Amino acid sequence: MTGARRVPVHRPPGCLDGGVTRAEVVVVGSGPNGLAAAVTCARAGLRVQVLEAQPTIGGGARTLDLGLADGIVHDICSAVHPMAWASPFFAQFDLAARGVELLMPDVSFAQPLPGGRAGIAYRSLERTVEGLGVDGGAWHSLVGRLSEHHEQTVAVALGDKRSIPAGLLPRGVGTAAAFGAAVLEQGTRAWDRRFVDDVAPALLTGVGAHSISTLPSLAAAGTALLLASLGHAGAGWPIPRGGSGALTAALVADLEAHGGEVITGYRVTTFEDLPPAHVTLFDTTPRTLVGVLGDRLPPRHRRRLEDFRYGNAAAKVDFVLSGPVPWAVPDVGRAGTVHVGGTRAEMVHAEAEVAAGRHAERPMMLVSDPSVVDDTRVVGGLRPLWTYAHVPAGSDVDVTEAVTAHIERFAPGFRDVVVASRCVPAAHMSEHNENYVGGDISAGAATMWQMIARPTSAWEPYWTGRDGVYLCSASTPPGPGVHGLGGWYAATRALREGFGITQAPSLAP
């Protein structure tokens, strides 16, 4: 069997020769969704094996030393985790009880603007409203209810898009209606009617730009309203102490404690690479699934999976700095996440350029400085800085200079604190995570249709058309984000349909 003798990084008891042993459940891919599926099945008493092509575990939740400076580690993909604390899966899993410390910046996110101004989203909704001045009331009326009832907001936004979320009825109907109305407003040209000044709309648009889509759009509005509401609730936009890899380590520890195993360096490219198993779950894109199963999928279902669209991309630039970013507005430096894009109009233009296949002169960017709350990330006076810039799909352009110049626009002197940097162009993002087709870190275009009919319009979104085989990645509902829900939802279906286990296992420590 291809790959059966590759030596794994993780080799728990039972995998004596580093090869593949018989399992009841095989999971292809060790991202958060794949590990969530694996943990769920292992806790149901099944023998579970996870196969990972990369030499390290975690997919979009890894923290590694890139060799840029001694002792400095960077988050490879995700860095900030509002969806982790809000996720029903992780709520049951109880990250805190497993030693994962989610550090909470006072400022969830910030949006620097020209002229030495900035929008600041404090974890305190009241303080945010006060800082937004004339638009404070409008911000409160848009986000306040969604934040106050964030569990219901999460239930609406992060469900399987096929059923009424548990616990939503009857109390959550008002929240669901408010969320839907707000999406319709902020996802269309009606978005200009709410705010008077330019700070609040820029602050909200920066969050919506996480969708890497044209603006305004319904998908971007849904993203903005979910994430903005979480910014004022619970843990806000937290950063795990030590990096995103802490989440992965907790999942792997639980999997191994229940007899599961992860084999790294094992690439599944053909059907013959798959070990025999009663159920197989793919934490991959539909493209990979079709490549592996091919004609073993029903023709109609295969065609629908082949029609799945991938979106615009991100290029990554990791920096090592000799000190904090010298933001012109000091409170921006208290944020764990900074959206660098300027005004709403500037961000609309930048995303339109990307959608047209062009590089924006001033790209829309996400910036995260984990050392704002995590002093363990500062080593010898040096600290990491994590950045993404939105670019056309498949771009092979090194965007380091564009990213540096755009940060310098709002943080004069930024160049002076840069010690080292590394760019991963969009075209190379899939080299460390094959789900990022062409640099699409959402594993599928974030259109409103594809956020609902993801990966197809079939009533069962996780079933592949082949008995015992399920898709459980960010290409399935509820979509991108480190929440583990795609894996959890798919695994509970696999347990019921493949093993007759109707009661989902407890995830508690």
Coordinates of C-alpha atoms in Angstrom, one line a residue:
M1 CA 0.0 0.0 0.0
T2 CA 1.5 3.4 -1.0
G3 CA 2.9 5.3 1.9
A4 CA 2.4 2.5 4.4
R5 CA 6.0 2.5 5.6
R6 CA 6.5 6.2 6.0
V7 CA 7.7 7.0 9.5
P8 CA 5.3 9.2 11.5
V9 CA 6.2 12.1 13.7
H10 CA 3.5 10.9 16.1
R11 CA 3.8 7.2 16.8
P12 CA 1.7 6.2 19.8
P13 CA 1.5 2.7 21.1
G14 CA 0.0 0.3 18.6
C15 CA 1.7 1.7 15.6
L16 CA 4.9 -0.3 16.1
D17 CA 6.5 0.0 12.7
G18 CA 5.4 3.5 11.7
G19 CA 2.9 2.0 9.2
V20 CA -0.8 1.9 8.9
T21 CA -2.7 -0.5 11.1
R22 CA -6.3 -1.6 10.7
A23 CA -8.8 1.0 11.9
E24 CA -12.6 1.3 12.0
V25 CA -12.4 5.0 11.1
V26 CA -9.8 6.7 9.0
V27 CA -9.6 10.5 8.8
V28 CA -7.6 12.0 5.9
G29 CA -6.2 15.3 7.1
S30 CA -5.3 16.6 10.6
G31 CA -6.7 20.1 10.5
P32 CA -9.1 21.2 13.3
N33 CA -12.1 19.6 11.5
G34 CA -10.3 16.3 10.9
L35 CA -9.1 16.1 14.5
A36 CA -12.6 17.0 15.8
A37 CA -14.0 14.2 13.7
A38 CA -11.3 11.8 15.0
V39 CA -11.8 12.8 18.6
T40 CA -15.6 12.3 18.3
C41 CA -15.2 8.8 16.8
A42 CA -12.5 7.7 19.2
R43 CA -14.6 8.8 22.2
A44 CA -17.4 6.6 20.8
G45 CA -15.0 3.6 21.4
L46 CA -13.9 3.2 17.8
R47 CA -10.3 2.6 16.5
V48 CA -9.4 5.8 14.7
Q49 CA -6.4 6.6 12.5
V50 CA -5.6 10.1 11.1
L51 CA -3.4 10.3 8.0
E52 CA -1.6 13.6 7.4
A53 CA 0.5 14.4 4.3
Q54 CA 2.5 17.1 6.0
P55 CA 5.4 16.4 8.4
T56 CA 3.5 18.3 11.2
I57 CA 0.0 18.0 12.5
G58 CA -2.7 20.7 12.6
G59 CA -3.5 21.9 9.1
G60 CA -4.7 25.5 9.6
A61 CA -3.7 25.5 13.3
R62 CA 0.0 25.0 13.5
T63 CA 2.8 27.0 15.2
L64 CA 6.3 26.5 13.9
D65 CA 9.8 27.9 14.0
L66 CA 10.4 29.2 10.5
G67 CA 14.1 29.8 11.1
L68 CA 13.8 33.5 10.9
A69 CA 15.2 34.1 14.4
D70 CA 16.2 31.9 17.3
G71 CA 13.3 30.9 19.4
I72 CA 10.7 32.9 17.4
V73 CA 7.7 30.8 16.3
H74 CA 4.9 31.8 13.9
D75 CA 1.4 30.6 13.4
I76 CA 1.3 29.0 9.9
C77 CA -2.3 29.9 9.1
S78 CA -4.8 30.9 11.8
A79 CA -3.7 33.0 14.7
V80 CA -6.7 34.5 16.4
H81 CA -9.7 32.4 17.5
P82 CA -13.1 34.0 18.3
M83 CA -14.8 30.9 16.8
A84 CA -12.8 28.5 19.0
W85 CA -14.3 29.8 22.3
A86 CA -17.7 30.3 20.7
S87 CA -17.9 26.9 19.0
P88 CA -20.3 24.4 20.5
F89 CA -17.7 21.7 19.8
F90 CA -14.9 23.4 21.7
A91 CA -17.3 24.4 24.5
Q92 CA -18.0 20.7 25.2
F93 CA -14.3 19.8 24.7
D94 CA -13.4 22.5 27.3
L95 CA -10.1 23.9 26.1
A96 CA -9.4 25.6 29.5
A97 CA -9.6 22.3 31.4
R98 CA -7.0 20.9 29.0
G99 CA -4.5 23.6 29.7
V100 CA -5.2 25.8 26.6
E101 CA -5.1 29.4 27.8
L102 CA -7.0 31.8 25.5
L103 CA -5.5 35.2 26.1
M104 CA -7.9 38.1 25.6
P105 CA -6.7 41.5 24.3
D106 CA -8.6 44.5 25.5
V107 CA -9.1 45.4 21.9
S108 CA -10.6 42.6 19.8
F109 CA -9.8 44.3 16.4
A110 CA -8.9 47.7 15.1
Q111 CA -9.0 49.6 11.8
P112 CA -6.4 52.4 11.3
L113 CA -7.6 55.2 9.0
P114 CA -5.9 58.0 7.1
G115 CA -5.2 61.2 9.1
G116 CA -4.1 59.6 12.3
R117 CA -7.5 58.1 13.1
A118 CA -8.7 54.6 13.9
G119 CA -11.8 52.5 14.7
I120 CA -11.3 50.6 17.9
A121 CA -13.4 47.6 18.7
Y122 CA -12.9 47.0 22.4
R123 CA -14.2 43.9 24.1
S124 CA -16.4 46.3 26.0
L125 CA -19.4 47.2 23.7
E126 CA -20.1 50.3 25.7
R127 CA -16.5 51.6 25.3
T128 CA -16.6 50.9 21.6
V129 CA -19.9 52.8 21.2
E130 CA -18.5 55.7 23.1
G131 CA -15.4 55.8 20.9
L132 CA -17.4 55.8 17.7
G133 CA -19.1 59.1 18.6
V134 CA -21.9 60.0 16.3
D135 CA -22.2 56.4 15.0
G136 CA -22.0 54.8 18.4
G137 CA -25.7 54.3 18.6
A138 CA -25.9 52.8 15.1
W139 CA -23.1 50.4 16.0
H140 CA -24.9 49.3 19.1
S141 CA -28.2 48.8 17.3
L142 CA -26.5 46.7 14.6
V143 CA -24.2 44.5 16.8
G144 CA -25.4 44.9 20.3
R145 CA -28.3 42.3 20.3
L146 CA -26.2 39.8 18.3
S147 CA -23.4 40.1 20.9
E148 CA -25.7 40.0 23.9
H149 CA -27.2 36.8 22.5
H150 CA -24.1 35.5 20.9
E151 CA -25.0 31.8 21.5
Q152 CA -28.0 32.3 19.3
T153 CA -26.0 34.2 16.8
V154 CA -23.5 31.4 16.6
A155 CA -26.3 28.8 16.3
V156 CA -27.6 30.7 13.2
A157 CA -24.3 31.4 11.6
L158 CA -22.4 28.1 12.4
G159 CA -25.1 25.5 11.9
D160 CA -25.1 22.8 9.2
K161 CA -27.3 25.0 7.0
R162 CA -29.8 22.2 6.6
S163 CA -31.6 22.0 9.9
I164 CA -32.9 24.3 12.6
P165 CA -30.0 24.6 15.2
A166 CA -30.7 23.0 18.5
G167 CA -31.8 25.5 21.1
L168 CA -32.7 28.2 18.6
L169 CA -36.4 27.7 19.0
P170 CA -38.3 29.5 20.4
R171 CA -36.2 32.1 22.1
G172 CA -33.7 32.6 19.3
V173 CA -36.1 33.5 16.6
G174 CA -35.7 37.2 17.3
T175 CA -31.9 37.0 17.1
A176 CA -32.1 35.0 13.9
A177 CA -34.4 37.6 12.4
A178 CA -32.1 40.4 13.5
F179 CA -29.1 38.7 12.1
G180 CA -30.8 38.1 8.8
A181 CA -32.0 41.7 8.5
A182 CA -28.5 43.0 9.3
V183 CA -27.0 40.7 6.7
L184 CA -29.4 42.0 4.1
E185 CA -28.6 45.6 5.0
Q186 CA -24.8 45.3 5.2
G187 CA -24.5 42.9 2.3
T188 CA -26.1 45.3 -0.2
R189 CA -25.8 49.0 -1.2
A190 CA -28.1 49.8 1.7
W191 CA -25.0 49.6 3.9
D192 CA -24.4 53.3 3.4
R193 CA -27.6 54.3 5.1
R194 CA -26.7 53.4 8.6
F195 CA -23.6 55.4 9.5
V196 CA -22.8 59.1 9.3
D197 CA -19.1 59.2 9.7
D198 CA -16.5 56.9 8.0
V199 CA -14.9 55.3 11.1
A200 CA -17.7 52.8 12.0
P201 CA -18.3 51.6 8.5
A202 CA -14.6 51.0 8.0
L203 CA -14.4 49.1 11.3
L204 CA -17.2 46.8 10.2
T205 CA -16.0 46.4 6.6
G206 CA -12.5 45.3 7.8
V207 CA -14.1 42.4 9.6
G208 CA -16.2 41.5 6.5
A209 CA -13.1 41.4 4.4
H210 CA -12.1 38.2 6.1
S211 CA -14.3 36.6 3.5
I212 CA -11.9 37.7 0.7
S213 CA -14.8 38.6 -1.5
T214 CA -16.2 41.6 -3.3
L215 CA -17.8 44.3 -1.1
P216 CA -20.6 44.6 -0.2
S217 CA -21.7 41.0 -0.4
L218 CA -24.1 38.9 1.7
A219 CA -21.3 36.5 2.6
A220 CA -19.0 39.3 3.8
A221 CA -21.8 40.8 5.8
G222 CA -22.6 37.5 7.5
T223 CA -18.9 37.2 8.4
A224 CA -18.7 40.7 9.7
L225 CA -21.7 40.5 11.9
L226 CA -20.8 37.1 13.4
L227 CA -17.2 38.1 14.1
A228 CA -18.0 41.6 15.3
S229 CA -20.6 40.4 17.7
L230 CA -18.1 37.9 19.1
G231 CA -15.6 40.7 19.5
H232 CA -17.8 42.2 22.3
A233 CA -18.8 38.9 23.9
G234 CA -17.1 36.2 26.0
A235 CA -13.4 35.9 25.2
G236 CA -13.6 38.4 22.4
W237 CA -10.9 37.6 19.8
P238 CA -8.4 35.6 21.8
I239 CA -4.9 34.4 21.1
P240 CA -3.9 31.0 22.5
R241 CA -0.8 31.2 24.7
G242 CA 2.1 29.8 22.7
G243 CA 0.2 29.9 19.4
S244 CA -2.5 28.1 17.5
G245 CA -0.6 24.8 17.9
A246 CA -1.9 24.7 21.5
L247 CA -5.4 23.9 20.1
T248 CA -4.0 21.1 18.0
A249 CA -2.0 19.7 20.8
A250 CA -5.0 19.4 23.0
L251 CA -7.0 17.6 20.3
V252 CA -4.2 15.2 19.6
A253 CA -3.7 14.4 23.3
D254 CA -7.3 13.5 23.7
L255 CA -7.3 11.4 20.5
E256 CA -4.3 9.4 21.7
A257 CA -5.7 9.1 25.2
H258 CA -8.7 7.3 23.6
G259 CA -6.6 4.9 21.5
G260 CA -6.4 7.0 18.3
E261 CA -3.3 7.8 16.3
V262 CA -1.9 10.3 13.8
I263 CA 0.5 9.3 11.1
T264 CA 2.3 12.2 9.4
G265 CA 4.1 12.2 6.1
Y266 CA 1.4 9.9 4.6
R267 CA -0.1 11.4 1.5
V268 CA -3.4 10.0 0.1
T269 CA -3.6 10.6 -3.6
T270 CA -5.3 7.5 -4.9
F271 CA -7.9 5.1 -3.6
E272 CA -5.2 2.4 -3.2
D273 CA -3.5 4.7 -0.6
L274 CA -6.5 4.4 1.8
P275 CA -6.3 1.8 4.5
P276 CA -9.4 -0.5 4.8
A277 CA -11.9 1.1 7.2
H278 CA -15.6 1.0 7.8
V279 CA -15.9 4.8 7.6
T280 CA -13.5 7.3 6.0
L281 CA -13.7 11.1 6.6
F282 CA -11.9 13.5 4.4
D283 CA -10.8 16.8 5.9
T284 CA -9.9 17.9 2.4
T285 CA -11.4 19.9 -0.5
P286 CA -13.8 18.3 -2.9
R287 CA -11.0 18.4 -5.5
T288 CA -8.9 16.1 -3.4
L289 CA -11.8 13.8 -2.6
V290 CA -12.6 13.5 -6.3
G291 CA -9.0 12.9 -7.1
V292 CA -8.8 10.0 -4.7
L293 CA -12.2 8.3 -5.3
G294 CA -12.6 9.2 -9.0
D295 CA -15.1 6.9 -10.7
R296 CA -16.0 5.3 -7.4
L297 CA -18.3 8.3 -6.8
P298 CA -21.7 8.3 -8.4
P299 CA -21.4 10.4 -11.7
R300 CA -24.0 13.0 -10.7
H301 CA -22.5 13.6 -7.3
R302 CA -19.0 13.7 -8.7
R303 CA -20.0 16.4 -11.2
R304 CA -21.5 18.5 -8.5
L305 CA -18.3 18.2 -6.4
E306 CA -16.3 19.1 -9.5
D307 CA -18.4 22.3 -9.9
F308 CA -17.4 23.5 -6.4
R309 CA -15.7 26.9 -6.8
Y310 CA -12.6 28.1 -5.2
G311 CA -12.1 31.8 -4.3
N312 CA -9.6 34.6 -4.2
A313 CA -6.5 34.2 -2.2
A314 CA -4.2 35.3 0.5
A315 CA -0.4 35.7 0.4
K316 CA 1.3 35.4 3.8
V317 CA 4.2 37.5 5.1
D318 CA 5.7 36.6 8.4
F319 CA 7.9 39.2 10.1
V320 CA 10.3 39.3 13.0
L321 CA 10.3 42.6 14.8
S322 CA 12.7 44.2 17.3
G323 CA 9.8 46.0 19.0
P324 CA 6.1 46.7 18.8
V325 CA 4.5 48.0 15.6
P326 CA 4.7 51.9 16.0
W327 CA 1.0 52.5 15.2
A328 CA 0.1 56.2 14.9
V329 CA -2.9 55.6 17.1
P330 CA -1.6 54.0 20.2
D331 CA -4.8 51.9 21.0
V332 CA -4.3 50.1 17.7
G333 CA -1.3 48.5 19.3
R334 CA -3.5 47.0 22.0
A335 CA -5.4 44.9 19.4
G336 CA -4.7 41.3 18.7
T337 CA -5.9 41.8 15.2
V338 CA -5.6 44.9 12.9
H339 CA -7.3 45.2 9.6
V340 CA -5.2 47.3 7.3
G341 CA -7.2 48.6 4.5
G342 CA -8.0 52.2 5.1
T343 CA -11.6 53.5 4.5
R344 CA -14.6 51.5 3.4
A345 CA -14.2 52.9 -0.1
E346 CA -10.5 51.9 -0.2
M347 CA -11.3 48.4 0.9
V348 CA -14.1 48.1 -1.7
H349 CA -11.6 49.1 -4.4
A350 CA -8.9 46.8 -3.2
E351 CA -11.2 43.7 -3.2
A352 CA -12.6 44.6 -6.6
E353 CA -9.1 44.7 -8.0
V354 CA -8.4 41.2 -6.6
A355 CA -11.7 39.9 -8.0
A356 CA -10.7 41.3 -11.4
G357 CA -7.4 39.3 -11.2
R358 CA -5.2 42.3 -10.4
H359 CA -3.0 43.1 -7.4
A360 CA -4.2 46.1 -5.4
E361 CA -1.5 48.8 -4.9
R362 CA -2.7 48.9 -1.3
P363 CA -4.0 45.4 -0.6
M364 CA -6.6 44.5 2.1
M365 CA -4.6 43.0 4.9
L366 CA -5.0 41.2 8.2
V367 CA -2.3 41.8 10.8
S368 CA -1.9 40.0 14.2
D369 CA 0.7 40.7 16.9
P370 CA 0.4 37.8 19.4
S371 CA 2.9 39.4 21.8
V372 CA 0.3 42.1 22.6
V373 CA -1.0 39.6 25.1
D374 CA 1.5 36.7 25.1
D375 CA 4.8 37.5 26.5
T376 CA 6.1 34.0 25.8
R377 CA 6.3 34.9 22.1
V378 CA 8.9 37.6 22.8
V379 CA 12.4 36.0 22.8
G380 CA 15.6 38.1 23.2
G381 CA 13.7 41.3 22.5
L382 CA 12.3 39.9 19.2
R383 CA 8.7 39.2 18.4
P384 CA 6.7 37.6 15.5
L385 CA 4.2 39.5 13.4
W386 CA 1.6 37.6 11.3
T387 CA 0.1 39.1 8.1
Y388 CA -2.1 38.1 5.2
A389 CA -2.6 40.2 2.1
H390 CA -5.5 39.5 -0.3
V391 CA -4.3 38.7 -3.9
P392 CA -5.7 37.0 -7.0
A393 CA -6.0 33.3 -6.9
G394 CA -2.8 31.6 -7.9
S395 CA -0.6 34.7 -7.6
D396 CA 3.1 34.0 -7.4
V397 CA 4.0 37.6 -6.4
D398 CA 6.1 38.3 -3.3
V399 CA 4.0 40.9 -1.6
T400 CA 6.5 41.8 1.2
E401 CA 7.1 45.3 0.0
A402 CA 3.4 46.0 -0.6
V403 CA 2.6 44.7 2.9
T404 CA 5.4 46.7 4.5
A405 CA 4.4 49.9 2.8
H406 CA 0.8 49.5 3.7
I407 CA 1.6 49.0 7.4
E408 CA 4.1 51.9 7.3
R409 CA 1.2 54.1 6.1
F410 CA -0.5 53.8 9.5
A411 CA 2.6 53.0 11.5
P412 CA 5.5 55.3 10.4
G413 CA 8.8 53.8 11.3
F414 CA 7.6 50.2 10.9
R415 CA 10.5 49.4 8.5
D416 CA 12.9 50.3 11.3
V417 CA 11.7 47.5 13.5
V418 CA 11.7 44.8 10.9
V419 CA 14.5 42.3 11.5
A420 CA 13.5 39.5 9.1
S421 CA 10.6 38.5 6.9
R422 CA 9.4 35.6 4.8
C423 CA 6.7 35.7 2.1
V424 CA 4.6 32.7 1.0
P425 CA 2.9 33.7 -2.3
A426 CA -0.6 32.5 -2.8
A427 CA 0.5 30.0 -5.4
H428 CA 2.6 28.3 -2.7
M429 CA 0.2 28.3 0.1
S430 CA -1.0 24.8 -0.8
E431 CA 2.5 23.4 -0.2
H432 CA 1.9 23.6 3.5
N433 CA -1.9 23.0 3.3
E434 CA -3.3 21.3 0.3
N435 CA -6.8 22.6 1.1
Y436 CA -5.7 26.1 0.1
V437 CA -6.2 25.7 -3.6
G438 CA -4.5 28.6 -5.3
G439 CA -4.1 30.3 -2.0
D440 CA -7.8 30.2 -1.1
I441 CA -7.6 29.9 2.7
S442 CA -11.4 29.5 3.0
A443 CA -11.2 26.1 1.1
G444 CA -13.9 27.4 -1.2
A445 CA -15.3 30.7 -2.5
A446 CA -17.2 32.6 0.2
T447 CA -20.3 33.4 -1.8
M448 CA -23.7 33.4 -0.1
W449 CA -24.7 30.4 -2.2
Q450 CA -21.6 28.4 -1.3
M451 CA -21.9 29.3 2.3
I452 CA -25.3 27.6 2.2
A453 CA -24.9 25.0 -0.5
R454 CA -21.5 23.9 0.6
P455 CA -20.1 21.8 -1.0
T456 CA -23.2 21.1 -3.0
S457 CA -27.0 21.7 -2.7
A458 CA -27.5 18.1 -1.5
W459 CA -29.6 17.8 1.6
E460 CA -26.8 15.8 3.3
P461 CA -23.8 18.1 2.9
Y462 CA -21.2 15.7 4.4
W463 CA -22.1 12.5 2.5
T464 CA -20.0 12.0 -0.7
G465 CA -22.4 9.7 -2.6
R466 CA -20.4 6.7 -1.6
D467 CA -21.4 4.7 1.5
G468 CA -19.1 5.2 4.5
V469 CA -17.2 8.1 3.0
Y470 CA -17.8 11.7 4.3
L471 CA -16.4 15.1 3.6
C472 CA -15.7 17.1 6.8
S473 CA -13.5 20.1 5.9
A474 CA -14.0 23.9 5.7
S475 CA -15.5 23.1 2.3
T476 CA -18.6 21.8 4.2
P477 CA -20.9 23.7 6.5
P478 CA -20.5 25.9 8.4
G479 CA -17.4 26.9 6.4
P480 CA -14.0 28.3 7.3
G481 CA -12.8 29.0 10.8
V482 CA -11.2 27.1 13.6
H483 CA -14.4 25.7 15.2
G484 CA -14.2 22.0 14.5
L485 CA -17.8 21.9 13.6
G486 CA -17.5 20.5 10.1
G487 CA -15.7 17.5 11.6
W488 CA -18.1 17.2 14.5
Y489 CA -21.2 17.3 12.4
A490 CA -19.9 14.9 9.9
A491 CA -18.6 12.5 12.6
T492 CA -22.0 12.3 14.4
R493 CA -23.6 11.4 11.1
A494 CA -20.9 8.8 10.4
L495 CA -21.5 7.3 13.8
R496 CA -25.2 7.0 13.3
E497 CA -25.1 5.8 9.7
G498 CA -22.0 3.6 9.8
F499 CA -22.1 2.2 13.3
G500 CA -25.7 2.7 14.6
I501 CA -24.4 5.0 17.4
T502 CA -27.2 7.5 17.8
Q503 CA -26.0 9.2 21.0
A504 CA -23.1 11.5 20.4
P505 CA -20.3 10.8 22.8
S506 CA -19.3 13.2 25.6
L507 CA -16.4 15.5 24.8
A508 CA -15.7 16.5 28.4
P509 CA -12.2 16.0 29.8

